[in-house]
Short mmCIF file of C-alpha atoms in Angstrom, two decimals:
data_model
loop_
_atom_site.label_atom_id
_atom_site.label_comp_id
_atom_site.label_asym_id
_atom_site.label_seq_id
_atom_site.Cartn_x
_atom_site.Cartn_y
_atom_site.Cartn_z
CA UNK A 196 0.00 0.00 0.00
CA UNK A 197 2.87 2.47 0.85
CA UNK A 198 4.57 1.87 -2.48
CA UNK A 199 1.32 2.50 -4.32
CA UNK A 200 0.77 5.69 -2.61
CA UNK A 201 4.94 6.44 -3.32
CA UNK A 202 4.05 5.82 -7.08
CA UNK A 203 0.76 7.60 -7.17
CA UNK A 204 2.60 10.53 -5.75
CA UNK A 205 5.03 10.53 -7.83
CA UNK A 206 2.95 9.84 -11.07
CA UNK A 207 0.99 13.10 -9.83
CA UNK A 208 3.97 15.30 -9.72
CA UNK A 209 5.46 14.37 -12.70
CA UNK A 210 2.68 14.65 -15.13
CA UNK A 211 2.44 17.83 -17.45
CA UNK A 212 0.75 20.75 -16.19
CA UNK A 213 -2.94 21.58 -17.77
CA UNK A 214 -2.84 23.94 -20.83
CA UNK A 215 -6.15 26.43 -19.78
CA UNK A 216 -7.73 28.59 -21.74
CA UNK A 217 -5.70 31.90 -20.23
CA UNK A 218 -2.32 30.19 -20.99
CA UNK A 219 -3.29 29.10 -24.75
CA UNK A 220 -4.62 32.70 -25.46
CA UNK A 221 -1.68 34.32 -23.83
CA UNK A 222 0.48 32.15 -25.96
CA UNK A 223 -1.13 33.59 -29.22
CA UNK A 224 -1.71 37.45 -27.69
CA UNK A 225 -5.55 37.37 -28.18
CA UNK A 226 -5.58 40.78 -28.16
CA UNK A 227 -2.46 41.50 -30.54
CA UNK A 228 -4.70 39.07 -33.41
CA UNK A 229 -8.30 40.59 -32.05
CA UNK A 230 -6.72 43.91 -33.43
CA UNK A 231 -5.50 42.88 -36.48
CA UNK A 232 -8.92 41.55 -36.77
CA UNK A 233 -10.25 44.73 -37.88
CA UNK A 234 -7.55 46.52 -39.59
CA UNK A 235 -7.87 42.78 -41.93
CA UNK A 236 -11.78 43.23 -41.82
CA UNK A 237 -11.59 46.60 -42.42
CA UNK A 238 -9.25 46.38 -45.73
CA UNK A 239 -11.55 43.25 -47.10
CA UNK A 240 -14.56 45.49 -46.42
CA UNK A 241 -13.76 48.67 -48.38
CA UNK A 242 -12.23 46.36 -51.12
CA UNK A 243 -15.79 45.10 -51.30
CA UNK A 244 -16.77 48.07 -51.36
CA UNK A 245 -14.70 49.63 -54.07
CA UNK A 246 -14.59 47.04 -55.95
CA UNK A 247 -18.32 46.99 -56.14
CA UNK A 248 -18.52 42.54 -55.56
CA UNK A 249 -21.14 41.31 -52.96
CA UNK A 250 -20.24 41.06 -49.22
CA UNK A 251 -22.53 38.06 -48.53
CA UNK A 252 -22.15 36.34 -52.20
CA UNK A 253 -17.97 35.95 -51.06
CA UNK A 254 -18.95 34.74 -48.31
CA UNK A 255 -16.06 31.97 -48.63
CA UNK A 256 -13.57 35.04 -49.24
CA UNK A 257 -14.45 36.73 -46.26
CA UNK A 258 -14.10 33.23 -43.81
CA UNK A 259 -10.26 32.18 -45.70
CA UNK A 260 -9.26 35.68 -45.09
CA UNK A 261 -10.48 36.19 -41.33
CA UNK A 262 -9.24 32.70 -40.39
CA UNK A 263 -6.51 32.76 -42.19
CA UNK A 264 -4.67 35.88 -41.10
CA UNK A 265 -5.69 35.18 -37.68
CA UNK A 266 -4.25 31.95 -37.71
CA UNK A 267 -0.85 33.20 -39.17
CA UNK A 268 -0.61 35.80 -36.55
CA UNK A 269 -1.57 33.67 -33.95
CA UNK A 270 1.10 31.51 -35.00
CA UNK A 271 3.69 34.09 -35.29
CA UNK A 272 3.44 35.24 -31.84
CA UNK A 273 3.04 31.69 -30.52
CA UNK A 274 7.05 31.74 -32.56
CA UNK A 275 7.63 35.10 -31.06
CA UNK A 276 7.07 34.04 -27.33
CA UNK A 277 9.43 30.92 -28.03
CA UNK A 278 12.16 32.89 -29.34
CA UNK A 279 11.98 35.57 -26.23
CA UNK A 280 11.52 32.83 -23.59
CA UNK A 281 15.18 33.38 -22.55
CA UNK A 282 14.19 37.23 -21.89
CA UNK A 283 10.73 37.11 -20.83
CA UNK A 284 11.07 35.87 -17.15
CA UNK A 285 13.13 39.33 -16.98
CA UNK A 286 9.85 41.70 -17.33
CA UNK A 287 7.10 41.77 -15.45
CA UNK A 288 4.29 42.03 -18.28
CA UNK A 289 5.52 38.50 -19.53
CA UNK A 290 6.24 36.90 -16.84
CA UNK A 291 3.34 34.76 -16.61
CA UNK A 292 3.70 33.85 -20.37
CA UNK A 293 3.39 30.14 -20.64
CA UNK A 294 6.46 29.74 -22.25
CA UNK A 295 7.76 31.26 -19.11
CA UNK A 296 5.86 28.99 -15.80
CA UNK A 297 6.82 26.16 -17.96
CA UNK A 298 3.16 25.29 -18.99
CA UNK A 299 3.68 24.53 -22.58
CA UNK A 300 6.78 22.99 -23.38
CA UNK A 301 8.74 24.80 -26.15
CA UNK A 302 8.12 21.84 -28.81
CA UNK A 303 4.59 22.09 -28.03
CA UNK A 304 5.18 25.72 -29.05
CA UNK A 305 6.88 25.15 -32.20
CA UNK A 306 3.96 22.44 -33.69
CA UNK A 307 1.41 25.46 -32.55
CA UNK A 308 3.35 28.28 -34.00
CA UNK A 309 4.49 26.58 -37.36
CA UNK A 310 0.68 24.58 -37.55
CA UNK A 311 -1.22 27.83 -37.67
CA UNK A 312 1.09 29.19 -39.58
CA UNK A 313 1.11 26.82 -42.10
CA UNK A 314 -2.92 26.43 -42.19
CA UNK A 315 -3.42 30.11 -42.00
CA UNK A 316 -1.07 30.63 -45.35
CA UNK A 317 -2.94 27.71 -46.96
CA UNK A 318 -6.49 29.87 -46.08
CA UNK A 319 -5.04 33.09 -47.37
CA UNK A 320 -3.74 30.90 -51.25
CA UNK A 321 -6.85 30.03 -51.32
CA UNK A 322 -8.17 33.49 -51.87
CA UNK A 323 -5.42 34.52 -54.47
CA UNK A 324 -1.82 34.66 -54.37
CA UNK A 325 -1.31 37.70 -53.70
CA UNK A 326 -3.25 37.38 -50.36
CA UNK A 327 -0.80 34.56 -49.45
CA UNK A 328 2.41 36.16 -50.36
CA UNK A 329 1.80 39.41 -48.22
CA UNK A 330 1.18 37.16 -45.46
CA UNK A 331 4.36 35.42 -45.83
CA UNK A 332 5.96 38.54 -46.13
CA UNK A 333 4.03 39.58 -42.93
CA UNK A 334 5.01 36.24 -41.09
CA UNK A 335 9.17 37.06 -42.14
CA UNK A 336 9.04 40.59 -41.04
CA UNK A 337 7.77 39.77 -37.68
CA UNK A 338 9.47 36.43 -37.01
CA UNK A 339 12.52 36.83 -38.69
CA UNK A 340 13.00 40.55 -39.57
CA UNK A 341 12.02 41.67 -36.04
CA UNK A 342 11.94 38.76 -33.26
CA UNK A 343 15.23 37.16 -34.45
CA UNK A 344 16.67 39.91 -35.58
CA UNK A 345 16.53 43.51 -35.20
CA UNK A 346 14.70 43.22 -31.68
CA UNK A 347 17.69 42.67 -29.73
CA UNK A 348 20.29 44.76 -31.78
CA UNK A 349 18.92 48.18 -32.89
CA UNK A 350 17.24 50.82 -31.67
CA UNK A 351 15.71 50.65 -35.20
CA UNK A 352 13.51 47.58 -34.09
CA UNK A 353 10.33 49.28 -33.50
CA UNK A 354 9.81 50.90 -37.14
CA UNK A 355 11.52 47.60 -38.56
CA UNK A 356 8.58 45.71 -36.31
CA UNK A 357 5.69 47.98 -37.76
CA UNK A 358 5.92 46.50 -41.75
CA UNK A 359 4.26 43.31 -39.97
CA UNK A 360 1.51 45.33 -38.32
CA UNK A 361 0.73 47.29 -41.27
CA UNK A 362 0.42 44.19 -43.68
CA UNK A 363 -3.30 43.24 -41.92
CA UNK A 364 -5.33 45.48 -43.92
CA UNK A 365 -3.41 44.67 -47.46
CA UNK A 366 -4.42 40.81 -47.01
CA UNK A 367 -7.97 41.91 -46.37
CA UNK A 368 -8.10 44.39 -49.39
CA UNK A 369 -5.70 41.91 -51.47
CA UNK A 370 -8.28 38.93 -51.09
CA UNK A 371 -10.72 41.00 -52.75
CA UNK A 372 -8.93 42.95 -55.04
CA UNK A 373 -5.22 41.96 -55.67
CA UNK A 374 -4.27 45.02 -57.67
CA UNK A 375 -4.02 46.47 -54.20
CA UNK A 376 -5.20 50.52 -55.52
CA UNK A 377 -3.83 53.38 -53.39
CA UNK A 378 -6.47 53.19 -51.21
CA UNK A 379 -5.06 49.61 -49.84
CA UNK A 380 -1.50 51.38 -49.30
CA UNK A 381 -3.31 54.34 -47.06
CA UNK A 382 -4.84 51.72 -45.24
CA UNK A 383 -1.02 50.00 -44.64
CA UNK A 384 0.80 53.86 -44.38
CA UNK A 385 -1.62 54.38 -41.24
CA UNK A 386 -0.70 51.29 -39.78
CA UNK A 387 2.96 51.48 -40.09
CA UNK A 388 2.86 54.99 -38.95
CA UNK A 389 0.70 54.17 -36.09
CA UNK A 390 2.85 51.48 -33.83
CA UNK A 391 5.97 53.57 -33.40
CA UNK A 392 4.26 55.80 -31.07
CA UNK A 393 2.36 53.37 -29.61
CA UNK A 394 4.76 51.03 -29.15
CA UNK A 395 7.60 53.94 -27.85
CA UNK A 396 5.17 55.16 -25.56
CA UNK A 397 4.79 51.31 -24.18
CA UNK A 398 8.81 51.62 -23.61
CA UNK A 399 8.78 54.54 -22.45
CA UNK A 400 5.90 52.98 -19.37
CA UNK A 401 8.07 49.49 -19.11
CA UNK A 402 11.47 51.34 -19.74
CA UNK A 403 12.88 49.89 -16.87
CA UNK A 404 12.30 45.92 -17.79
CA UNK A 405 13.35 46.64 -21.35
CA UNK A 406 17.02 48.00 -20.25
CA UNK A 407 17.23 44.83 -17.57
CA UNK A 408 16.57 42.57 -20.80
CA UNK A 409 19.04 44.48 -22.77
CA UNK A 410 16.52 45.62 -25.20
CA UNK A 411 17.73 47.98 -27.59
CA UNK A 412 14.36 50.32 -27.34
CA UNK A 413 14.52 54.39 -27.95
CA UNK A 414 13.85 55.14 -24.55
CA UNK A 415 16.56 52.89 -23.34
CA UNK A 416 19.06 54.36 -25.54
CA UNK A 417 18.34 57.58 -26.29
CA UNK A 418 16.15 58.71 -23.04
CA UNK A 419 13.04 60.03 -22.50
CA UNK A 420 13.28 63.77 -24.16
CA UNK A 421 14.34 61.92 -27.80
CA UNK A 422 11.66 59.26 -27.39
CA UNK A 423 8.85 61.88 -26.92
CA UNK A 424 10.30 64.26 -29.94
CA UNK A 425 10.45 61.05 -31.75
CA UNK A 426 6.72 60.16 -31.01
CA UNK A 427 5.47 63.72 -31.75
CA UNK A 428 7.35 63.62 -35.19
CA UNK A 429 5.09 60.13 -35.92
CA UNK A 430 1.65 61.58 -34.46
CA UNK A 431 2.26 64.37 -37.06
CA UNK A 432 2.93 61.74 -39.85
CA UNK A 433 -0.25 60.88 -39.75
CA UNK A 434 -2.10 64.11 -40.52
CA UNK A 435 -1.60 64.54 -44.08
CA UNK A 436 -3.09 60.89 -44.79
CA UNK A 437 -6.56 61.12 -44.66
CA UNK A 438 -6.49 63.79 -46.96
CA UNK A 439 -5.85 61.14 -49.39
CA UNK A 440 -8.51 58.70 -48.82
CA UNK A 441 -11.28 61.40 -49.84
CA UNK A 442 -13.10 58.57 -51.37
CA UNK A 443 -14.08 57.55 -48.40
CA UNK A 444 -15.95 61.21 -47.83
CA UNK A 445 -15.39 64.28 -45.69
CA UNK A 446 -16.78 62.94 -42.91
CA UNK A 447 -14.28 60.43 -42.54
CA UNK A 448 -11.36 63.17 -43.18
CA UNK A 449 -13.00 65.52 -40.56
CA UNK A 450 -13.19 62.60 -37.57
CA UNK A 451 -9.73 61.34 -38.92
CA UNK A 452 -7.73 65.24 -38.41
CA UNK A 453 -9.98 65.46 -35.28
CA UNK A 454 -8.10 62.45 -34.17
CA UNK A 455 -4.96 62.95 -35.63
CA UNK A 456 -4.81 66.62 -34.10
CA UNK A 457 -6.21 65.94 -30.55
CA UNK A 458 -3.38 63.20 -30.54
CA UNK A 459 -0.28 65.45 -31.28
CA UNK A 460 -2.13 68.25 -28.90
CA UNK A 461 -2.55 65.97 -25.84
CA UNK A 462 1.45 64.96 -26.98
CA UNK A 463 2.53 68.59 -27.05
CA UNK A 464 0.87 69.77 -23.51
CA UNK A 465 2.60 66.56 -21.94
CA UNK A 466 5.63 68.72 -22.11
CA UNK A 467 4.44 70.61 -19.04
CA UNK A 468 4.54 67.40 -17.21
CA UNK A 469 7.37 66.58 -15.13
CA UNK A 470 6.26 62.58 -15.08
CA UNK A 471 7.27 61.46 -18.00
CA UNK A 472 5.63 58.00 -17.57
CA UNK A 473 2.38 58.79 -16.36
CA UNK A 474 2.53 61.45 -20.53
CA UNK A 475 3.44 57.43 -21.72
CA UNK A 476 0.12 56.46 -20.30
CA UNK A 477 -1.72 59.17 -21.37
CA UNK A 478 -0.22 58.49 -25.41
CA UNK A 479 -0.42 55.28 -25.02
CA UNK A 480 -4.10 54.58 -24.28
CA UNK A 481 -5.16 57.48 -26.86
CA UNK A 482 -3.30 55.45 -29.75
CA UNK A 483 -5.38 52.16 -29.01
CA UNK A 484 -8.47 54.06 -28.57
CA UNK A 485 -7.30 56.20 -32.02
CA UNK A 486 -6.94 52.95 -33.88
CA UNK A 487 -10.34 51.51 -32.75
CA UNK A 488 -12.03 54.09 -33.73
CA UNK A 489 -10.62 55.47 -36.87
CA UNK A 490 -10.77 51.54 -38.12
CA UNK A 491 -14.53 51.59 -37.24
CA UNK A 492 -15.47 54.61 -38.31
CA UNK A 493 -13.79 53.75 -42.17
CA UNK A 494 -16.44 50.35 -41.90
CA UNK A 495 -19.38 52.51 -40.61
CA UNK A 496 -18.86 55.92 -42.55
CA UNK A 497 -18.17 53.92 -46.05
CA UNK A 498 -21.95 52.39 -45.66
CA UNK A 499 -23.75 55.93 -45.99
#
């Protein structure tokens, strides 16, 4: 009876901790693919649009695309977590990353990274090929060109990181139309203009855990006063670009300049604050509510 128990015990401690729910998501950063979601919806819908074709009659168009691209960047950060296992015990906002506590083993991680990549590329060739190349080209500039590469050796990283956040709303538009007009390439220019100052005002807040991993961010190496002229200089990128997407009507160009203008306003009175973190916050919470609701408003807007 005592050796059973012995053996029971031990069959107990040994066996593999349960993968939940929390730990798979985290694994694929739900949230990083539920935004994509509608930057890729958002391109597929005014390509519909434009192109004058039937939402509901493409019905298999729409499902290949949505799947698909989530699946490849669901896959891609499942890759991305495995490659920055080594520094993500050394920050606090990843520390309970599964790839971290040791709940999914890093094999397990591969065959889930590399399987929705694969099936998500598959979904997006199935629309066209030019859906499927952009989103191998997105899948090499975020997994290669980025996480293996410039992440961890330039300051650089961040606008090198942005061509793979951009690419969302060119599959979309591409599955419908794969001439990809200008008004695909506005859709990508707001996108790549966007995450460097979201993603610098994110350093600037966690500044502290990227020097202790030895990440190369702006804020790291340059400071605080470049990072902020830096973000400023990107917020006013993006005010010009609306003015050429007038197809989508002057309502749209009105709420986008509101948006665009209130952004680099807020930016410019952080300058009387002494805390340079708590103007971070403030930047960074207006760019993800500036990118929900610009994306939105294109869908809504373009129906009247």
């Amino acid at each position: 009876m005592g050796n059973s128990r012995i053996l029971a015990s031990l069959d107990e401690t040994s066996s593999p901790p349960k993968i939940g729910l929390k730990d798979f998501t985290a694994l694929i950063k739900i949230g990083i693919v539920n935004s994509n979601l509608i930057t890729t919806f958002t391109g597929l819908w005014l390509a519909f649009l434009f192109t004058g074709n039937h939402f509901l009659q493409s019905i298999d168009i729409v499902i290949f695309t949505l799947l698909g691209s989530s699946l490849i960047i669901a896959g891609s950060c499942a890759l991305n977590n495995y490659i920055d296992r080594d520094i993500d015990p050394i920050m606090k906002r990843t520390q309970n990353r599964p790839t971290v506590t040791g709940k999914i083993s890093g094999s397990k991680v591969l065959t889930i990274g590399f399987t929705f990549v694969g099936i998500g590329l598959i979904m997006l060739f199935m629309t066209n090929i030019t859906t499927g190349i952009i989103g191998i080209i997105g899948v090499f500039s975020y997994v290669v060109l980025y996480s293996l590469w410039s992440k961890r050796l330039y300051v650089s990283n961040t606008v090198i990181g942005s061509i793979s956040g951009a690419v969302p709303p060119l599959i979309g538009w591409a599955a419908v139309d794969p001439s990809l007009p200008p008004m695909a390439w506005m859709l990508f220019l707001i996108m790549f203009v966007w995450q460097p100052p979201h993603f610098y005002a994110l350093a600037m807040r966690r500044v502290d855990e990227y020097r202790a991993a030895s990440i190369p961010m702006l804020p790291v190496v340059k400071g605080f006063a470049t990072t902020k002229r830096h973000i400023l200089i990107w917020v006013a990128m993006l005010i010009p670009i609306p003015f050429f997407m007038h197809s989508l009507g002057i309502p749209f160009i009105i709420l986008a300049t509101v948006l665009n203008i209130g952004w680099l306003v807020i930016g410019i009175n952080g300058y009387k604050n002494r805390d340079d973190k708590k103007w971070a916050t403030g930047m960074f919470v207006y760019s993800i509510n500036y990118l929900t609701i610009l994306f939105t408003a294109m869908v809504i807007l373009s129906v009247f």
